[in-house]
C-alpha atoms as a printed R data frame, in Angstrom:
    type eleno elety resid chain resno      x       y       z
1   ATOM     1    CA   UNK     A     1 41.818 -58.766 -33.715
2   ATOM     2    CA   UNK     A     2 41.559 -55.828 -31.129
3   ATOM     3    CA   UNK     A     3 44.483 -54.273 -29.359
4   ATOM     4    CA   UNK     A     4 43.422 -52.723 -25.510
5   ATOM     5    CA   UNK     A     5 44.437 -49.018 -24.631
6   ATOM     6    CA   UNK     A     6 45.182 -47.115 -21.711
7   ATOM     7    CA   UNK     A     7 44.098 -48.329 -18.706
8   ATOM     8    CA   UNK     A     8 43.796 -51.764 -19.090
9   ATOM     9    CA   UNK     A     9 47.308 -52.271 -17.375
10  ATOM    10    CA   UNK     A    10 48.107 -54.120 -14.242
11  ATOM    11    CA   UNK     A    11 50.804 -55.089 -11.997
12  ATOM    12    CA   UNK     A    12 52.829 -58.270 -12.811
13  ATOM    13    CA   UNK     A    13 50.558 -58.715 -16.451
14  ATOM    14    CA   UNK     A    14 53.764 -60.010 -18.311
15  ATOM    15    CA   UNK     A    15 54.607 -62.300 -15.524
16  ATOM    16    CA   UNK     A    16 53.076 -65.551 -16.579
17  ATOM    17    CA   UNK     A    17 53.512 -64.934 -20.708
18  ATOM    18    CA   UNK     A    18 57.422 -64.669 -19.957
19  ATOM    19    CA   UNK     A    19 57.728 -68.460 -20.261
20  ATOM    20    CA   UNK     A    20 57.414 -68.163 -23.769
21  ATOM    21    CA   UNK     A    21 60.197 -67.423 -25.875
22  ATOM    22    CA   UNK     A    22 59.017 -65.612 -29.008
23  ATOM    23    CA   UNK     A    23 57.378 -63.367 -26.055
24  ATOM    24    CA   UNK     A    24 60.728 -62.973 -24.335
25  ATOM    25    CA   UNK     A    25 62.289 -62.301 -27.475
26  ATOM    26    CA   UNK     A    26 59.791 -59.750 -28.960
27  ATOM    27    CA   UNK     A    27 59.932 -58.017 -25.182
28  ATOM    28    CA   UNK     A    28 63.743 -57.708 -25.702
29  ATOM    29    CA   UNK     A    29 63.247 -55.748 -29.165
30  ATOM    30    CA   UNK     A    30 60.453 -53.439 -27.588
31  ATOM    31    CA   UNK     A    31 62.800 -52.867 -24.517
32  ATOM    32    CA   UNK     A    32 65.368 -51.547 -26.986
33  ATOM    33    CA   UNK     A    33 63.448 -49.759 -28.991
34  ATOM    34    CA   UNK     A    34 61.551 -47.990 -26.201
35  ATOM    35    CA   UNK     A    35 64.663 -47.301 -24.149
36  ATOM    36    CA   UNK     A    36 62.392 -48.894 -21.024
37  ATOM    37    CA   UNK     A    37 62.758 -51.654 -19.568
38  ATOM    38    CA   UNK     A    38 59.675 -53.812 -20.255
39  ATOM    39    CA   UNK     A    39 59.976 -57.234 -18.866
40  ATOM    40    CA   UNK     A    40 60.292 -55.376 -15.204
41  ATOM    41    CA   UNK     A    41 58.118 -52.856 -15.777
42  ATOM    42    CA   UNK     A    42 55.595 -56.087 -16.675
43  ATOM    43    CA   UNK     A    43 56.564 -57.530 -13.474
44  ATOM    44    CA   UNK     A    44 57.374 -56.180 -10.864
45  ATOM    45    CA   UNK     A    45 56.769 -52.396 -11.195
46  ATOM    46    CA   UNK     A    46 53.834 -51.336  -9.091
47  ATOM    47    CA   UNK     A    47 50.209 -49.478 -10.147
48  ATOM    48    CA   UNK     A    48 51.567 -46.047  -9.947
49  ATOM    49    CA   UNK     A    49 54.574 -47.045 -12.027
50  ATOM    50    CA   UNK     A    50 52.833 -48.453 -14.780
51  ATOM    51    CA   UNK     A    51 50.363 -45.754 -14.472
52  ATOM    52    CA   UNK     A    52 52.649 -42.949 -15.610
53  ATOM    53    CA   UNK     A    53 51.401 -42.367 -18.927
54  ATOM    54    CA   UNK     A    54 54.738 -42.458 -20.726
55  ATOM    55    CA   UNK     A    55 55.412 -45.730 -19.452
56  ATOM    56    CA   UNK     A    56 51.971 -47.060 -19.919
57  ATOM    57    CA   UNK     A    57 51.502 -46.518 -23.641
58  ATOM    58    CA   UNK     A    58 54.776 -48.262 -24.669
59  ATOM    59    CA   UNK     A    59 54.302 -50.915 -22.519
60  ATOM    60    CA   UNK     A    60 50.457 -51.678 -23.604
61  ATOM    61    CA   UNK     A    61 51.666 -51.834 -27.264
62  ATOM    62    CA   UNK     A    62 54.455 -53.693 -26.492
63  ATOM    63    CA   UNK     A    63 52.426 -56.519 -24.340
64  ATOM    64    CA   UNK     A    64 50.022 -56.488 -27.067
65  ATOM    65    CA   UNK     A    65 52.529 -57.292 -30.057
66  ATOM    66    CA   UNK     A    66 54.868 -59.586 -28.062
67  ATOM    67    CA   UNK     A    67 51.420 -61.936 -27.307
68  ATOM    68    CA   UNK     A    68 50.681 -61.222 -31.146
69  ATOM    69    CA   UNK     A    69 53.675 -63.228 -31.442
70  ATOM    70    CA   UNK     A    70 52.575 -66.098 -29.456
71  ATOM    71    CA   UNK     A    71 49.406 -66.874 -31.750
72  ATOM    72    CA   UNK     A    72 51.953 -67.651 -34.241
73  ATOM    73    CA   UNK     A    73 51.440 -65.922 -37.382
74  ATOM    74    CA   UNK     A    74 47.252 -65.432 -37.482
75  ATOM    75    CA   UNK     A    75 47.107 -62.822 -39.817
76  ATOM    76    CA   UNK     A    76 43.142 -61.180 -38.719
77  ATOM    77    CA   UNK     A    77 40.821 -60.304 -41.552
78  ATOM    78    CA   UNK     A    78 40.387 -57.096 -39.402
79  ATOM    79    CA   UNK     A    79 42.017 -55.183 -37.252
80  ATOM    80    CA   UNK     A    80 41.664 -52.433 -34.414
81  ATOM    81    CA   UNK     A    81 42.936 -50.868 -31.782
82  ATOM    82    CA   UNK     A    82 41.727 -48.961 -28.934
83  ATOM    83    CA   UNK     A    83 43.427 -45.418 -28.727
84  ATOM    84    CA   UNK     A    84 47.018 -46.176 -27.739
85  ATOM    85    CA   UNK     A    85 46.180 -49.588 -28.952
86  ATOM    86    CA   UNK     A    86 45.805 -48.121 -32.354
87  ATOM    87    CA   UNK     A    87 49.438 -48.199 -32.533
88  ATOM    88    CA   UNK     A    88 49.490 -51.853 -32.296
89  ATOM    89    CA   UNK     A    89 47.195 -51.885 -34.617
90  ATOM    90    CA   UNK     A    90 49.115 -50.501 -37.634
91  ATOM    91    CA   UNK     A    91 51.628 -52.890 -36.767
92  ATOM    92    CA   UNK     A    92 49.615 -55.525 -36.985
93  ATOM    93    CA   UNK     A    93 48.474 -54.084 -40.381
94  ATOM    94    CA   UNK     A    94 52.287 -53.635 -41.234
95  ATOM    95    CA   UNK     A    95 51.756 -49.361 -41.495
96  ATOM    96    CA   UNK     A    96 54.697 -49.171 -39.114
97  ATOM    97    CA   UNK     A    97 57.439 -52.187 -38.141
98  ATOM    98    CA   UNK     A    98 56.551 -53.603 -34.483
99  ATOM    99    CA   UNK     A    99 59.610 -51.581 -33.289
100 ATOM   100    CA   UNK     A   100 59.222 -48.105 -34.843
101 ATOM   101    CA   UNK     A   101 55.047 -48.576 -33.233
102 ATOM   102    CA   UNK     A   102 56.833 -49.228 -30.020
103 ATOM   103    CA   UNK     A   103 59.003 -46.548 -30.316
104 ATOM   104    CA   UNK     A   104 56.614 -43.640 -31.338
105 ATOM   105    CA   UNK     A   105 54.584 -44.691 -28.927
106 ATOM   106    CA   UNK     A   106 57.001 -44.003 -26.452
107 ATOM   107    CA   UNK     A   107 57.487 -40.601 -28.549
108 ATOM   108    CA   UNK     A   108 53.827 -40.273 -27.807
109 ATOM   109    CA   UNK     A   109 53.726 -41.276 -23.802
110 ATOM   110    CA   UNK     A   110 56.005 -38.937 -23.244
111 ATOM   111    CA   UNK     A   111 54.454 -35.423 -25.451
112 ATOM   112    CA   UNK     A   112 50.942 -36.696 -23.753
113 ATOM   113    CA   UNK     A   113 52.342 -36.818 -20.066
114 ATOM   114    CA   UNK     A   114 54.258 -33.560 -20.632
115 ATOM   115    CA   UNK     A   115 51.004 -31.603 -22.117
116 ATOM   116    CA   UNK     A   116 49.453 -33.135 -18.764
117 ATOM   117    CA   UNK     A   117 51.818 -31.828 -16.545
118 ATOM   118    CA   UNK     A   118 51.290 -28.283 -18.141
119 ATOM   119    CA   UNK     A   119 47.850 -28.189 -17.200
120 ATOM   120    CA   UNK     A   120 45.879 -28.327 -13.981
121 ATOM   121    CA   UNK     A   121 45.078 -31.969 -12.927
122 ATOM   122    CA   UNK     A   122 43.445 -33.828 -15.154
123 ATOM   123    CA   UNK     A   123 41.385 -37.490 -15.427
124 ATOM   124    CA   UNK     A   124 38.740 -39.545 -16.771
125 ATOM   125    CA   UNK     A   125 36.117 -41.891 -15.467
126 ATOM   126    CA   UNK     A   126 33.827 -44.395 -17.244
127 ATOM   127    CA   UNK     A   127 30.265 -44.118 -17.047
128 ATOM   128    CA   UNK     A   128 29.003 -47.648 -17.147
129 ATOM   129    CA   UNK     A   129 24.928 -47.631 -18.002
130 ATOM   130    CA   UNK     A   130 22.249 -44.717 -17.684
131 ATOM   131    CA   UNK     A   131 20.322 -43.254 -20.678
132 ATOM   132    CA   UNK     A   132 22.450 -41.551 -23.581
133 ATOM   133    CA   UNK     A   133 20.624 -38.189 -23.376
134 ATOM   134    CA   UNK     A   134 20.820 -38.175 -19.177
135 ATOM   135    CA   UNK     A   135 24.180 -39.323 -19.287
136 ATOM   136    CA   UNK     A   136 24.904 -36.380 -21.975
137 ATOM   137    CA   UNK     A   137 23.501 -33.790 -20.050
138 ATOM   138    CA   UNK     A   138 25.366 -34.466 -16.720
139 ATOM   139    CA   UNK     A   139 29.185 -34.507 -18.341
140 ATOM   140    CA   UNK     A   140 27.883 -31.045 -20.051
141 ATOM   141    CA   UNK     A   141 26.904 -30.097 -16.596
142 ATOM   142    CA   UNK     A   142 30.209 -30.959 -14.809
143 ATOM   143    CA   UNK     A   143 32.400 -29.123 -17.630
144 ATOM   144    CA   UNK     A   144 33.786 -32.730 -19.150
145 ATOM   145    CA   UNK     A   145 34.655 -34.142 -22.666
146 ATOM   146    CA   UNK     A   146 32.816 -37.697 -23.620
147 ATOM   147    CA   UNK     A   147 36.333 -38.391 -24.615
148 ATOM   148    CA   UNK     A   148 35.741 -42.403 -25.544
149 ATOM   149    CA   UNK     A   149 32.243 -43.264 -27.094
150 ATOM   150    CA   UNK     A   150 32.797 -47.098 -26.443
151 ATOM   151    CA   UNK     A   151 29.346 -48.148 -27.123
152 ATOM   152    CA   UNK     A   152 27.588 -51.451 -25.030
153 ATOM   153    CA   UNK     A   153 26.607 -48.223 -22.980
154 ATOM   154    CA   UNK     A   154 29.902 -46.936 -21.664
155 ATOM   155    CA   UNK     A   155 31.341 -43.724 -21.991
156 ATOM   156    CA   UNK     A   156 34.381 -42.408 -20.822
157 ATOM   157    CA   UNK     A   157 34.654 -38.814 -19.676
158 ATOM   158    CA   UNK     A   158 37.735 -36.295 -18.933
159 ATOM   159    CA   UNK     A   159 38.452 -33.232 -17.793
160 ATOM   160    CA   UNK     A   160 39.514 -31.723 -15.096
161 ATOM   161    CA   UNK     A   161 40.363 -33.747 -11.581
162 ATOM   162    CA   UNK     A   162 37.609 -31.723  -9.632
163 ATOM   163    CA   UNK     A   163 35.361 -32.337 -12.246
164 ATOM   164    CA   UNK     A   164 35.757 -35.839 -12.631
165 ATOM   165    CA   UNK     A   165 35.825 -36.105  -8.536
166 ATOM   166    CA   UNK     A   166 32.070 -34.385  -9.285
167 ATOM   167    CA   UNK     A   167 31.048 -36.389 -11.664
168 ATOM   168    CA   UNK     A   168 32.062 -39.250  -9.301
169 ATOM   169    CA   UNK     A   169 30.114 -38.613  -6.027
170 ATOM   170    CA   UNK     A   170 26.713 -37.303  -7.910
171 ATOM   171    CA   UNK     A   171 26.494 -39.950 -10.988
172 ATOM   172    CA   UNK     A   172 24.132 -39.666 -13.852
173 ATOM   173    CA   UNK     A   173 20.686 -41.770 -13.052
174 ATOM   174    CA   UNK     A   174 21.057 -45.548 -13.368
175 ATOM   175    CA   UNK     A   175 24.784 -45.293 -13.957
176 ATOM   176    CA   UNK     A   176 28.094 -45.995 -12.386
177 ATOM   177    CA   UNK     A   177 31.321 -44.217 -12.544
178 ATOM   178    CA   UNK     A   178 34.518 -45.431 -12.284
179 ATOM   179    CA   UNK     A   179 37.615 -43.245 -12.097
180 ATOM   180    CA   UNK     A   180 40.061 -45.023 -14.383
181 ATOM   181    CA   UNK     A   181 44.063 -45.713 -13.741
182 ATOM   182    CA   UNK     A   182 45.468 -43.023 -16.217
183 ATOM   183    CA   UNK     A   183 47.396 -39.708 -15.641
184 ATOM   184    CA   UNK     A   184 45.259 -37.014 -18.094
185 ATOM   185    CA   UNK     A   185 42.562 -35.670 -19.658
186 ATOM   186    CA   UNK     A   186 43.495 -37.975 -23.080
187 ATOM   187    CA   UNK     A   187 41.215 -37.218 -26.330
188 ATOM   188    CA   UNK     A   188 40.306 -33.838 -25.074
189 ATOM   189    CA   UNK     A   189 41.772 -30.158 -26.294
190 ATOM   190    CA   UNK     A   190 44.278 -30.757 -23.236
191 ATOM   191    CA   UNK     A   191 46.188 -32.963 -25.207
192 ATOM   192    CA   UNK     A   192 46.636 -30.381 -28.212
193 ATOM   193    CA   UNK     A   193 50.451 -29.626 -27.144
194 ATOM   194    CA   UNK     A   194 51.165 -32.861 -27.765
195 ATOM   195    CA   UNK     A   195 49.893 -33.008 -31.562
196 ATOM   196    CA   UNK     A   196 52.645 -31.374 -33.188
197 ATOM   197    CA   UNK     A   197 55.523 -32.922 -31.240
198 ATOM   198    CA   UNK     A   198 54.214 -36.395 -31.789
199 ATOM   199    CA   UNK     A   199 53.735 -35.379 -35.788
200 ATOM   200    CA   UNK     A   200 57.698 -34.221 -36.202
201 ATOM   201    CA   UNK     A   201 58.789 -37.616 -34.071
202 ATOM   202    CA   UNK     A   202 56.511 -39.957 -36.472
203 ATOM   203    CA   UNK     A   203 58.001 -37.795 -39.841
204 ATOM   204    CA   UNK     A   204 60.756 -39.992 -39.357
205 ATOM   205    CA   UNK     A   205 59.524 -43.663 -39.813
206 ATOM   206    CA   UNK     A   206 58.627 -45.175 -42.918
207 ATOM   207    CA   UNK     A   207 55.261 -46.409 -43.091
208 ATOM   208    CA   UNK     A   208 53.243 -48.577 -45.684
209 ATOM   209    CA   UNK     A   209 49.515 -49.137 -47.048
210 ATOM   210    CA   UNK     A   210 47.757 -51.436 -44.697
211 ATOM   211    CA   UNK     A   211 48.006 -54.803 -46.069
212 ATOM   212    CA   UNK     A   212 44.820 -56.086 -43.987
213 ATOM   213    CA   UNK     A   213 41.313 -54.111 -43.149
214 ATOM   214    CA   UNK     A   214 42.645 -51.326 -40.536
215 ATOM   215    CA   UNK     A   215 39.745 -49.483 -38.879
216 ATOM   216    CA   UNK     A   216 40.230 -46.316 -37.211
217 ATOM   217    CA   UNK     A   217 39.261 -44.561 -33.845
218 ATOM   218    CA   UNK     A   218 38.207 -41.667 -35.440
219 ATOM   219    CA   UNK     A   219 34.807 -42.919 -37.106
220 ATOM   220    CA   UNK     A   220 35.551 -46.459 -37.631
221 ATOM   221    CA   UNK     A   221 36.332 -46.319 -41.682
222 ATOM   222    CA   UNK     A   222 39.005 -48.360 -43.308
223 ATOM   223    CA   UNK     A   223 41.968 -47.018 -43.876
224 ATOM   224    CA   UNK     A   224 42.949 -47.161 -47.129
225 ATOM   225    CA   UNK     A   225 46.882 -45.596 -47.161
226 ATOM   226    CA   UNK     A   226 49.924 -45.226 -44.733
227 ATOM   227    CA   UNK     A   227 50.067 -41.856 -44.584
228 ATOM   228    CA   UNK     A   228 46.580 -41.364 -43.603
229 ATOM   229    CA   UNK     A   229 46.878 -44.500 -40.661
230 ATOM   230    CA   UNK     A   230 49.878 -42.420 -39.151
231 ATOM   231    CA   UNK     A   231 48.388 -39.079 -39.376
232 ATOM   232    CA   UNK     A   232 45.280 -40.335 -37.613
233 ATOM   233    CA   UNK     A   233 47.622 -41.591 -34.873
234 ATOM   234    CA   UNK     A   234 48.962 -38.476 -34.484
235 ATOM   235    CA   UNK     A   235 45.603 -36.588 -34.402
236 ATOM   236    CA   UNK     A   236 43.987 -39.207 -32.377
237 ATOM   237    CA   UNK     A   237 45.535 -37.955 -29.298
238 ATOM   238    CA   UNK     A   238 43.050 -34.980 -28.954
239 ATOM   239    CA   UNK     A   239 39.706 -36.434 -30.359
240 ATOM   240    CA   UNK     A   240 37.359 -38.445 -29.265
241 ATOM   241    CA   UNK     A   241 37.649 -42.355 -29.798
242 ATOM   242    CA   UNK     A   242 34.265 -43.452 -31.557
243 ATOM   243    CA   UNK     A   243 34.882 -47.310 -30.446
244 ATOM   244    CA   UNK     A   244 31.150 -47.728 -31.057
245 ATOM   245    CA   UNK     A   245 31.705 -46.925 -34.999
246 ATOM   246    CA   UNK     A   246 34.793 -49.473 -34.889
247 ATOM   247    CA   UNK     A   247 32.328 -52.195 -33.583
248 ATOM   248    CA   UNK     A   248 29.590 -51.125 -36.119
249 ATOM   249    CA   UNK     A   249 31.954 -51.199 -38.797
250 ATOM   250    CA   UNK     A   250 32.819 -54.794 -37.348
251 ATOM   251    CA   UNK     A   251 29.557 -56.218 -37.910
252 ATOM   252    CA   UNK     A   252 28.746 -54.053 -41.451
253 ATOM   253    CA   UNK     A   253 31.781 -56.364 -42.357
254 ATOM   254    CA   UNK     A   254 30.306 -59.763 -40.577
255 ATOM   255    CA   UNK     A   255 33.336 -60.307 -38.582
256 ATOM   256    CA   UNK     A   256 32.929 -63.742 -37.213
257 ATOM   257    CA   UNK     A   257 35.207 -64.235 -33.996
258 ATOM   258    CA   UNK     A   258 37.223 -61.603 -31.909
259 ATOM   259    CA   UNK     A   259 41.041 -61.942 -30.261
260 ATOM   260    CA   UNK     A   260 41.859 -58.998 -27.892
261 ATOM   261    CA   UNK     A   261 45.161 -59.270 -27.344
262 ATOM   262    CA   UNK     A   262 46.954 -58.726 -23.980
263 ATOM   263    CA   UNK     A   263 45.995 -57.560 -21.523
264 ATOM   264    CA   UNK     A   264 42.798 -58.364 -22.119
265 ATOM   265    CA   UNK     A   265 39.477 -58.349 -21.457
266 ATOM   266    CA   UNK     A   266 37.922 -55.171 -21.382
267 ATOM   267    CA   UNK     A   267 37.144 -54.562 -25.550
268 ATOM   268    CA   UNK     A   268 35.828 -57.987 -25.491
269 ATOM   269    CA   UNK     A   269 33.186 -57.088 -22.740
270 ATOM   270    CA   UNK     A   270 32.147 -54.129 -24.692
271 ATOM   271    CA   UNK     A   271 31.670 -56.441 -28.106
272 ATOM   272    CA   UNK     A   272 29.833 -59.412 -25.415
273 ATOM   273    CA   UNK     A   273 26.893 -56.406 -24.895
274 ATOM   274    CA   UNK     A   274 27.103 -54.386 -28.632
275 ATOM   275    CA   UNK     A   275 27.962 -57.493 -30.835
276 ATOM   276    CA   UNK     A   276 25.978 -60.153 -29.169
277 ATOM   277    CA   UNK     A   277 26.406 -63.524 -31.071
278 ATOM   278    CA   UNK     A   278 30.115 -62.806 -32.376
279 ATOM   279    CA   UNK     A   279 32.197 -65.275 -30.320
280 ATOM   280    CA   UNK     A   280 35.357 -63.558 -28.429
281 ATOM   281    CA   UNK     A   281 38.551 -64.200 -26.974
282 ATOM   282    CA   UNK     A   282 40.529 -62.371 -24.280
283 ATOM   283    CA   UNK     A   283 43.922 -63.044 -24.443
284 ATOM   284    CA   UNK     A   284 44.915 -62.646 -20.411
285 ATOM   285    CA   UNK     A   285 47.423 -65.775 -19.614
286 ATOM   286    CA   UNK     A   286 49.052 -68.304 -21.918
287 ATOM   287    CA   UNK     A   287 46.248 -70.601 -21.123
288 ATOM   288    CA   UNK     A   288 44.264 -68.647 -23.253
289 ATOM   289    CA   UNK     A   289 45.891 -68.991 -26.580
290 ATOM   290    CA   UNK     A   290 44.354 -72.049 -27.351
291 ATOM   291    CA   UNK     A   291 40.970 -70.967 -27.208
292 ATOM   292    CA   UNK     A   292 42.167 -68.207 -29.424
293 ATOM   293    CA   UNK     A   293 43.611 -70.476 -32.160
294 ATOM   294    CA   UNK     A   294 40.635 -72.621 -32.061
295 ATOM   295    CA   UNK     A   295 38.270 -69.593 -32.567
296 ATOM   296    CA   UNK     A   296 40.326 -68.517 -35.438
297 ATOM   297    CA   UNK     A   297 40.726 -72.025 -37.044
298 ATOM   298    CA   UNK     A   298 36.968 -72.358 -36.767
299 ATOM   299    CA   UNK     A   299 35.982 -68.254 -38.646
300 ATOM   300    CA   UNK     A   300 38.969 -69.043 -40.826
């Protein structure tokens, strides 16, 4: 099971899975525990809204648990999550309760928007294709971070606004870019304010050993103890995510079906081109939670 991060949000994404009650209830919890107002914010709050990094984080996690909760109790052999979906992750893995994940991840929206605001303007843009050294050179060239190694040849770059504008109109050879719906530099030494602030807010929630396979950002390893999932949560927000290790470490462990949770779509297109043969599962509306359960009944 893989949890989406930043980015991956959209206006009016909660709007058809509100029908469902464990959904409605679960949203109600996260609401509370965020201090935000989810449902709306899932509703009817509009791309530059939901595009505000502290609202953004909590409300990824939070879609992603509350459809957790629709799949009715799957418990995955393996789990992951996607930078800020990391945080779903754990509670998926039961590190952290689905409430206190919700709420240091608002913790975390908000330290990450305010080192972002400290800086000058900052973005990121995936690089879809081209070859690995070309690709390489030209983000060295522009003065950007490969921020997300995401493997299925995508990598996301950040930096400066300018920069990333650059990087934009003169792409590497045989490659796209696409400037992505986020408010900073994430993953990158401007996000190094934000380390310490989010360490003192997650010193005060309990966490546990994970109690199922928990793979992290940082090289894709299992994690073997709370303490260590948490503080690679907190130092996760100024590394690089190494998505292609999670998905080797996926097949090294011959996973045998993927669920991304809501909203998704976009970690299952990376595992369609660098896990070809492993069937997969994008949870994006209600009427796709039977395919889900029917993919895990079948790799149970």
């Amino acid at each position: 099971m893989v949890c989406p991060g930043q980015g991956a949000q959209s206006p009016g994404m909660l709007t058809p899975w509100l029908d469902i009650e464990d959904v409605r209830t679960a949203l109600g919890e996260y609401s509370e525990a965020s201090g935000l107002d989810l449902v709306e914010l899932g509703t009817t709050a509009d791309s530059d809204t939901i595009r505000d990094t502290a609202v953004a984080q909590p409300l990824l996690v939070a879609t992603a648990l509350a459809t957790y909760s629709a799949l009715g109790g799957i418990s995955p052999a393996v789990v992951a999550g996607h930078s800020v979906g990391e945080f779903a992750a754990a509670a998926i893995a039961r590190v952290l309760s689905r409430k206190d994940a919700v709420a240091l991840v608002r913790a975390r929206g908000l330290a990450m928007a305010e080192a972002a605001a400290a800086s000058e303007a900052t973005s990121m843009a995936a690089v879809l294709g081209g070859a690995e050294d070309e690709v390489a050179s030209k983000l060295l060239e522009c003065g950007l971070t490969p921020a997300n190694m995401n493997g299925g040849g995508q990598v996301v770059a950040a930096g400066s606004a300018s920069a990333i504008a650059t990087l934009v109109a003169d792409p590497p050879a045989r490659a796209r870019v696409i400037e992505l719906q986020v408010a900073g530099a994430f993953h990158t030494d401007y996000m190094l304010p934000a380390v310490p602030v989010l360490e003192e807010a997650a010193s005060a929630y309990t966490r546990r050993d994970p109690d199922i396979v928990l793979l992290t950002n940082s090289d894709g390893t299992v994690v073997k103890t709370g303490d260590d999932a948490v503080a690679g949560l907190v130092a996760q927000v100024a590394r690089p995510v190494r998505w292609d290790r999670c998905m080797d470490a996926m097949l090294q462990l011959c996973v045998t079906g993927i669920i991304e949770l809501a909203p998704g779509g976009v970690l299952t297109g990376l595992a369609k081109r660098a896990m070809k043969g492993v069937p997969t599962v994008a949870l994006k509306t209600p009427d796709d939670l039977a395919v889900a359960l029917e993919l895990a009944r079948n790799t149970e």
